[in-house]
Tab-separated table of C-alpha atoms (C1' of nucleotides) in Angstrom:
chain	number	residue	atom	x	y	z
A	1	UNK	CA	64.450	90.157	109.230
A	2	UNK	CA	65.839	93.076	111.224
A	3	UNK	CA	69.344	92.625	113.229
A	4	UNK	CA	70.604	95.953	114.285
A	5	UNK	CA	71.949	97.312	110.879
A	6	UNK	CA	68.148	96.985	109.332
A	7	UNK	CA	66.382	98.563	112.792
A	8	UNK	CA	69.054	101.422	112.366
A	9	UNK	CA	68.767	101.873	109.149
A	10	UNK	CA	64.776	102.239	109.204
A	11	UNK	CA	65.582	104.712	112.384
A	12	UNK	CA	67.550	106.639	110.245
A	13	UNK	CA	64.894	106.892	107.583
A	14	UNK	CA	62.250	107.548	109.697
A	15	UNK	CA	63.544	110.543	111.805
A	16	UNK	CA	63.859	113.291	108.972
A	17	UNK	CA	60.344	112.296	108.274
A	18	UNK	CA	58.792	112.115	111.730
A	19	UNK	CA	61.191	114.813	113.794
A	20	UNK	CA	59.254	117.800	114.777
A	21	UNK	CA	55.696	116.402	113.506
A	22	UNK	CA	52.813	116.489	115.319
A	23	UNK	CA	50.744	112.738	115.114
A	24	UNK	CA	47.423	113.880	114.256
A	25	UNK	CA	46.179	110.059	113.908
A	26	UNK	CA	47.076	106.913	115.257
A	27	UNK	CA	45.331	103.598	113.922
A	28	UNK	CA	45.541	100.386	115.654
A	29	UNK	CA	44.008	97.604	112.811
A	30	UNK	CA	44.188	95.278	115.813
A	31	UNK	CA	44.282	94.071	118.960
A	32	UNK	CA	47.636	92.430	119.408
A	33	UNK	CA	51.060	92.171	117.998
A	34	UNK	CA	53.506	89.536	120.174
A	35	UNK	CA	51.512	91.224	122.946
A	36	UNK	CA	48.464	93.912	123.082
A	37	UNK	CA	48.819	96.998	122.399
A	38	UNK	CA	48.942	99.009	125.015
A	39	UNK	CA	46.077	100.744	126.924
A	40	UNK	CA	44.897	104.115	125.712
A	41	UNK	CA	47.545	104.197	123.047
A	42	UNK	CA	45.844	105.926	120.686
A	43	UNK	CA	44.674	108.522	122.917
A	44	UNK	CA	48.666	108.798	124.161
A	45	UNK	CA	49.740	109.772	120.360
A	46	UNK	CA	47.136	111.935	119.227
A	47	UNK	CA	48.167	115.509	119.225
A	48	UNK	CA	52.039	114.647	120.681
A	49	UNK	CA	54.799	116.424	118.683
A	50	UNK	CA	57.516	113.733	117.683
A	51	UNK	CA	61.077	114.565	119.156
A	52	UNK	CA	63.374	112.217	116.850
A	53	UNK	CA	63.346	108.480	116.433
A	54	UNK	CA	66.378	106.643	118.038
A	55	UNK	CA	67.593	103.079	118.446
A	56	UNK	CA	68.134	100.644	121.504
A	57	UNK	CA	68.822	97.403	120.664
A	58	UNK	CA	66.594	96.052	118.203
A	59	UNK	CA	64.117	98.518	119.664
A	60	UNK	CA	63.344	101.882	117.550
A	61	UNK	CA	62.574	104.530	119.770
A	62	UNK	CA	60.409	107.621	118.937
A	63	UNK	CA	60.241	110.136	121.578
A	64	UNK	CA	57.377	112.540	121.940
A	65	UNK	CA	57.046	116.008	123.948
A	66	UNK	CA	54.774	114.174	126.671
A	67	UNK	CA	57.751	112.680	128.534
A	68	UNK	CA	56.679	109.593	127.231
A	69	UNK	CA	58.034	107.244	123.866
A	70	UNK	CA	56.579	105.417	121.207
A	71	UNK	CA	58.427	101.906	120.757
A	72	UNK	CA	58.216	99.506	118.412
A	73	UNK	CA	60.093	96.295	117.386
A	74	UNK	CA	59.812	94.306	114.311
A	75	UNK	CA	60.097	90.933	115.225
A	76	UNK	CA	61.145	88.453	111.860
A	77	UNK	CA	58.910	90.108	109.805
A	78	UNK	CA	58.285	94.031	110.314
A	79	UNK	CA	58.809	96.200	108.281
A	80	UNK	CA	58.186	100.124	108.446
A	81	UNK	CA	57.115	102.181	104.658
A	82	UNK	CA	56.220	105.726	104.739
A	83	UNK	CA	53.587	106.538	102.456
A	84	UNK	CA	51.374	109.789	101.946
A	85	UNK	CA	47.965	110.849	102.087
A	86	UNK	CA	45.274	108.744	100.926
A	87	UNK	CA	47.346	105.530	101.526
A	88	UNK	CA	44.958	102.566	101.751
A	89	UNK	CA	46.115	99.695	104.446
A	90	UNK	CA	47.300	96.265	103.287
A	91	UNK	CA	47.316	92.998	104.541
A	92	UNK	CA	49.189	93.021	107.545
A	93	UNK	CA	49.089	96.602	107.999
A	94	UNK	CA	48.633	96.667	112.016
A	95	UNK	CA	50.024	100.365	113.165
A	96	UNK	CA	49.882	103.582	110.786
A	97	UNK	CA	50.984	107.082	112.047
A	98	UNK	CA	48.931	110.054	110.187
A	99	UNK	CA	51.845	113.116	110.677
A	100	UNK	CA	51.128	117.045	110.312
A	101	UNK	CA	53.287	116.761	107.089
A	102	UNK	CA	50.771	114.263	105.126
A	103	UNK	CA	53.176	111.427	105.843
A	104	UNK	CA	51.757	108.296	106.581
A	105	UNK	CA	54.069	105.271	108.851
A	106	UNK	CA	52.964	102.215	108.798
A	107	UNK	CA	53.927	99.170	110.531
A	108	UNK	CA	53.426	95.717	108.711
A	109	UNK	CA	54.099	92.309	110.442
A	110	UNK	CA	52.854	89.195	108.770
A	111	UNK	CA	53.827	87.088	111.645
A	112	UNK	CA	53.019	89.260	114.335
A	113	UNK	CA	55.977	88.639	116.619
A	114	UNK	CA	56.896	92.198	116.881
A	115	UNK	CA	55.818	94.706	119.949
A	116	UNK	CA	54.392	97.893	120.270
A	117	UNK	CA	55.173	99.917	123.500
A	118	UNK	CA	54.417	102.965	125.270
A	119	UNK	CA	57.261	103.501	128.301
A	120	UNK	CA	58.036	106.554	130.267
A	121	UNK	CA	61.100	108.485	129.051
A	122	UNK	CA	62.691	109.052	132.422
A	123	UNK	CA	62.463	105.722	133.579
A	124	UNK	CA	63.011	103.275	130.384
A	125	UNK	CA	65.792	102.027	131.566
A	126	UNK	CA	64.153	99.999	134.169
A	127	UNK	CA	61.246	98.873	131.792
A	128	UNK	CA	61.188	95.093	131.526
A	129	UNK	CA	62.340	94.704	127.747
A	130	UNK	CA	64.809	96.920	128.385
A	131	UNK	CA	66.335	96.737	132.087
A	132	UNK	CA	68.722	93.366	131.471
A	133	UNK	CA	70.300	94.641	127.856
A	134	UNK	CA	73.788	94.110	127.188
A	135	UNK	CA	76.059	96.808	125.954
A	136	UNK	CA	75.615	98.286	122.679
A	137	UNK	CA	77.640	96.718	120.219
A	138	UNK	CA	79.252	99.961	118.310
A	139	UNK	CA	80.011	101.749	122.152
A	140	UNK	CA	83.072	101.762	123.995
A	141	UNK	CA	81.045	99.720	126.396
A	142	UNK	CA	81.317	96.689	124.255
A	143	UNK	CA	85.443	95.492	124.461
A	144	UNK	CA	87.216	92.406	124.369
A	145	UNK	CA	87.648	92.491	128.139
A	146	UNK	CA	84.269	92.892	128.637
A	147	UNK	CA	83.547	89.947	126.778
A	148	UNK	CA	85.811	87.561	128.684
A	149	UNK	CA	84.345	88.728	131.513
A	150	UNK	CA	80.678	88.096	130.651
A	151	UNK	CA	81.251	84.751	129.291
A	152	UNK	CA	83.649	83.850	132.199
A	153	UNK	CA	82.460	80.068	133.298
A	154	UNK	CA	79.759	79.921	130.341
A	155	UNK	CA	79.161	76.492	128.738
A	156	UNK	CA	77.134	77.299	126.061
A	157	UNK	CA	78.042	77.698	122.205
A	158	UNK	CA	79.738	81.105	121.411
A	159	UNK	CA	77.387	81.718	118.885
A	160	UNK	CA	74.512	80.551	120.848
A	161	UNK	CA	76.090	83.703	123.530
A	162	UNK	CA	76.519	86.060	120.990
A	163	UNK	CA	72.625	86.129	120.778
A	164	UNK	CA	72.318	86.500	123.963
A	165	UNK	CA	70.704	90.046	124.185
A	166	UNK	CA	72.147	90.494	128.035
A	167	UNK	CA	75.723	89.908	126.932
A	168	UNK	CA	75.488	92.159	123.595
A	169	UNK	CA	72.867	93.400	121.962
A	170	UNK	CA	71.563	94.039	118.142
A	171	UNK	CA	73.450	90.656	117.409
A	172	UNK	CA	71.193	88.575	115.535
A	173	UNK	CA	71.426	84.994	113.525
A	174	UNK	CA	73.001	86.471	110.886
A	175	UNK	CA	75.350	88.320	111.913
A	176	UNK	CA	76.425	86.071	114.260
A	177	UNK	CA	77.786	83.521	111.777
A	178	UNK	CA	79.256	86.449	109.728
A	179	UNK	CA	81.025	87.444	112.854
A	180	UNK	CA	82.164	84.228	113.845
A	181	UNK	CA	83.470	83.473	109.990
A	182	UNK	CA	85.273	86.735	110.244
A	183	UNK	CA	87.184	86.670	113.779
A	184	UNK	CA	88.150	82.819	112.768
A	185	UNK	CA	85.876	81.564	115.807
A	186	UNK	CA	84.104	77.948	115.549
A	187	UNK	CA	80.438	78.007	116.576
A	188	UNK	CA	80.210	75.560	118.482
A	189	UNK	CA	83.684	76.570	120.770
A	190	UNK	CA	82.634	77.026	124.387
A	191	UNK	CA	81.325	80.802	125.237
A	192	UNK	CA	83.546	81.052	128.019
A	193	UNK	CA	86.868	79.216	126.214
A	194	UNK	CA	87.617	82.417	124.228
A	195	UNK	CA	90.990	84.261	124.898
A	196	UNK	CA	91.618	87.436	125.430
A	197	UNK	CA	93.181	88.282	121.946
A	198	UNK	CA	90.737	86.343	120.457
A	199	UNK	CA	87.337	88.020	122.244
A	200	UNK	CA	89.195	91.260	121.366
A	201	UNK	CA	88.826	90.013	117.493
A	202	UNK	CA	85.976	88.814	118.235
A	203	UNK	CA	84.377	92.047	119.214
A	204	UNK	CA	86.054	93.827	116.313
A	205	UNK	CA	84.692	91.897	113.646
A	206	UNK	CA	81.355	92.363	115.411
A	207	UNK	CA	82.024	95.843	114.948
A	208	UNK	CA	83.037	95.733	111.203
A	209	UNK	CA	80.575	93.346	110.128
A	210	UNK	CA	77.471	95.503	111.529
A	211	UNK	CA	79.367	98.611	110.644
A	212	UNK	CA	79.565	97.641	106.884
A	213	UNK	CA	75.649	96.693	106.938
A	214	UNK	CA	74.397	99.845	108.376
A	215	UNK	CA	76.539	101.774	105.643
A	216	UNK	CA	74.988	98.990	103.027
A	217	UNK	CA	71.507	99.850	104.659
A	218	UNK	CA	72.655	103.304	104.128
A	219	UNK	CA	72.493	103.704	100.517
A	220	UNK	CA	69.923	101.096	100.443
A	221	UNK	CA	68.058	103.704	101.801
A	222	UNK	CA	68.842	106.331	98.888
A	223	UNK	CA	67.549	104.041	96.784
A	224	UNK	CA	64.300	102.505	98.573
A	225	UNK	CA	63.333	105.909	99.451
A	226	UNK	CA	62.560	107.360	95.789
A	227	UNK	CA	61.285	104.215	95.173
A	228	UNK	CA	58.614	103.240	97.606
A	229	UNK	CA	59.574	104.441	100.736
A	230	UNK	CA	60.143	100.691	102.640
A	231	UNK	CA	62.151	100.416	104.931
A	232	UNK	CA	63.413	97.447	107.039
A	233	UNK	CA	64.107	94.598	104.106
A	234	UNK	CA	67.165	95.307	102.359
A	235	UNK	CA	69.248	92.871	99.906
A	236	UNK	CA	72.534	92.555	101.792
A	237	UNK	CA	75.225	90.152	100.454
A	238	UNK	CA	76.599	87.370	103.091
A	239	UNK	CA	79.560	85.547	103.572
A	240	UNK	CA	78.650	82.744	105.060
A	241	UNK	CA	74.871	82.845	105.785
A	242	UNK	CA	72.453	80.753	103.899
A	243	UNK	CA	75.232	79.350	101.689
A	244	UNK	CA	75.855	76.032	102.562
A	245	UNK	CA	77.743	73.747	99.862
A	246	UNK	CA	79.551	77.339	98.620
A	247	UNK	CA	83.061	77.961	98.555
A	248	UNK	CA	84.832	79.396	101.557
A	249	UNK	CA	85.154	82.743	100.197
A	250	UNK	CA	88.831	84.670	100.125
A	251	UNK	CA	90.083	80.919	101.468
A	252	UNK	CA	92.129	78.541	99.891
A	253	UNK	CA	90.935	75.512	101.764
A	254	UNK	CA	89.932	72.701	99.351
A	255	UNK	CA	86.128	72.890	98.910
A	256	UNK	CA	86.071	69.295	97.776
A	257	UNK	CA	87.771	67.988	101.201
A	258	UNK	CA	85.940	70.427	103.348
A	259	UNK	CA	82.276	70.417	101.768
A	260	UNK	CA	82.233	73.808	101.961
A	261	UNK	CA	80.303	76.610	103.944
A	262	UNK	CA	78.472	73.685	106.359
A	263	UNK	CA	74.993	74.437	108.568
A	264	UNK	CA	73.941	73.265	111.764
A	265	UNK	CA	71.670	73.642	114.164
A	266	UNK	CA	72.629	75.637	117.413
A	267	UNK	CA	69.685	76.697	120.302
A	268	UNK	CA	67.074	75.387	117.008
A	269	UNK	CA	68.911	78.371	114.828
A	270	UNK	CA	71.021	78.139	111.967
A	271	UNK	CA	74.442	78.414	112.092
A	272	UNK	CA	77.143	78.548	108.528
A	273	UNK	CA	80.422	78.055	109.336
A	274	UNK	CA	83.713	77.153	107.529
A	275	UNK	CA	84.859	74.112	109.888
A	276	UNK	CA	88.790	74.497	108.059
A	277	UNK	CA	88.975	78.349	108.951
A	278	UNK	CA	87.121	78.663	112.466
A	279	UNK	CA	88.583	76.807	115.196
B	1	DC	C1'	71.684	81.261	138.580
B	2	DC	C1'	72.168	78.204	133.937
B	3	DT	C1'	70.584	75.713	129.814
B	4	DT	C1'	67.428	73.810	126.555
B	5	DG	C1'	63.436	73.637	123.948
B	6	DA	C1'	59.118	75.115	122.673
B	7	DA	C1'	55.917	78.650	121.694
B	8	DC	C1'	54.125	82.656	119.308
B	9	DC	C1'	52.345	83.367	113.582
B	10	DT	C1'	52.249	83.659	108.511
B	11	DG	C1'	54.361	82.831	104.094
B	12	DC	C1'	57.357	80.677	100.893
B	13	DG	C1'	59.801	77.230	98.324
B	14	DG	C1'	60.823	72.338	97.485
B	15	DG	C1'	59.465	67.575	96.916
B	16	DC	C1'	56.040	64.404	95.627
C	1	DT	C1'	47.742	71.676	90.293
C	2	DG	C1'	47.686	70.803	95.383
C	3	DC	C1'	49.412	69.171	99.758
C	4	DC	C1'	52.840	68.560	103.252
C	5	DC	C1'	57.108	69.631	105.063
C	6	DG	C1'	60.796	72.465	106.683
C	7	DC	C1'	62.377	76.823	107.102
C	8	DA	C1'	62.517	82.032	108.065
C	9	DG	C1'	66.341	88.026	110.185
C	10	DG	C1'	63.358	87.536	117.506
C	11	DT	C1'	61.950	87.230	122.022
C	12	DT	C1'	59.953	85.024	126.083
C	13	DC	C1'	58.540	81.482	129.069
C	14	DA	C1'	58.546	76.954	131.287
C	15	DA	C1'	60.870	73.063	132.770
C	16	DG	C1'	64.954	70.473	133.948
DNA sequence: CCTTGAACCTGCGGGC
DNA sequence: TGCCCGCAGGTTCAAG
């Protein structure tokens, strides 16, 4: 589920909520996620005061006043809700966070492949999950020439690179077609065959497209949050994804000839592409 | 180093 | 109705 406009998104939801509180309980429902949880965890949380939640990659972030920080990723399937006092688990229900202020945050995971971590603040940047990430996608780090440069002498699919998390990061299946569909950019064109002008629109439509979801996942979370309080699984409108057989949208290529918005099958993902507007 | 493919796990929808 | 299949937003590891 989460790409990096759903992970920041749920960040953004979660810090107003968690910033400043004190974890007064921390309940591990079992053993494992992708891997165990780690050692002494719950003895780690208990009685730290919560800084703020940030975002690296995929990766939400949630600092605490013991020089150390709370990670967690939610694989295909997470999701984070906050609910209050009293809240009784569900299925799935593998983390929950009991805070000073009655709120409860709990992680869910049907499939499990999601992570919980406990790194050291000052030297994160060397952990193993997080020590060969690309650039972010939204900083000045991330530019066209950078791009050419990564994917200098690379064979393999653009698309199949853009999911790459060492040569960008947050980029997911998703938005990796709607990326591709936007910039004009064929799948399946060689990584390291892209132009300068081109990896410079590349890398702006990268920017627009996850740009426009966070602001989506934005008033999403007006919405979710008098609701229920979910975050992490939003209803976001595609271009291309999942709609094989549909028109082309704002493209007056002849659906008939064409076929359509077409899927196949890149590094066992799914790809949608127009094949008469990406070259 | 690169590239590919499988593995991890549960749930859902479609076809029969 | 049930069963079997393919598919799902991510990451990591092994093998070539």
């Amino acid at each position: 589920m989460p790409e990096l406009p759903e992970v920041e998104t749920v960040c953004r939801g979660l810090d107003p909520v968690m910033r400043g509180q004190k974890i007064l309980r921390a309940e591990i429902r079992r053993k494992d996620l992708r891997k165990p949880f780690p050692p002494r965890l719950k003895s780690a949380l208990e009685g730290a005061t919560i800084q703020h939640v940030s975002r690296r990659a995929k990766y939400i972030l949630i600092t605490l006043d013991t020089g150390k920080i709370l990670v967690m990723h939610l694989g295909m399937s997470g999701r984070v809700q906050i609910e209050g006092e009293g809240y009784t688990p569900k299925t799935h229900d593998h983390f929950m966070l009991h805070l000073k202020n009655k709120r409860v945050i709990v992680l869910n995971d049907a499939r499990r492949f999601g992570i919980v971590l406990l790194v050291d603040a000052a030297t994160m940047d060397d952990h193993p999950v997080f020590v060969a990430l690309g650039p972010e996608p939204l900083s000045n780090d991330f530019s066209g020439p950078y791009l050419v440069e990564r994917l200098r002498g690379k064979k393999v699919a653009i698309k199949t690179a853009l999911m790459d998390p060492r040569v960008v990061v947050g980029v997911g299946n998703i938005y990796a077609s709607e990326s591709l569909f936007l910039a004009g950019i064929s799948p399946e064109r060689e990584a390291g065959s892209i132009s300068g002008d081109r990896a410079e629109k590349l890398v702006q439509a990268i920017r627009k497209v996850l740009k426009k979801a966070i602001e989506k996942g934005g008033s999403t979370l007006k919405d979710h949050r008098q609701a229920s309080g979910e975050l992490g699984y939003f209803q976001h409108h595609f271009t291309v994804y999942d709609k094989v057989g549909e028109a082309c949208p704002g493209c007056s290529c002849d659906i008939v000839k064409t076929g359509g918005i077409r899927r196949i099958v890149q590094g066992g993902r799914s790809s949608f592409y127009c094949a008469e507007k990406q070259k």
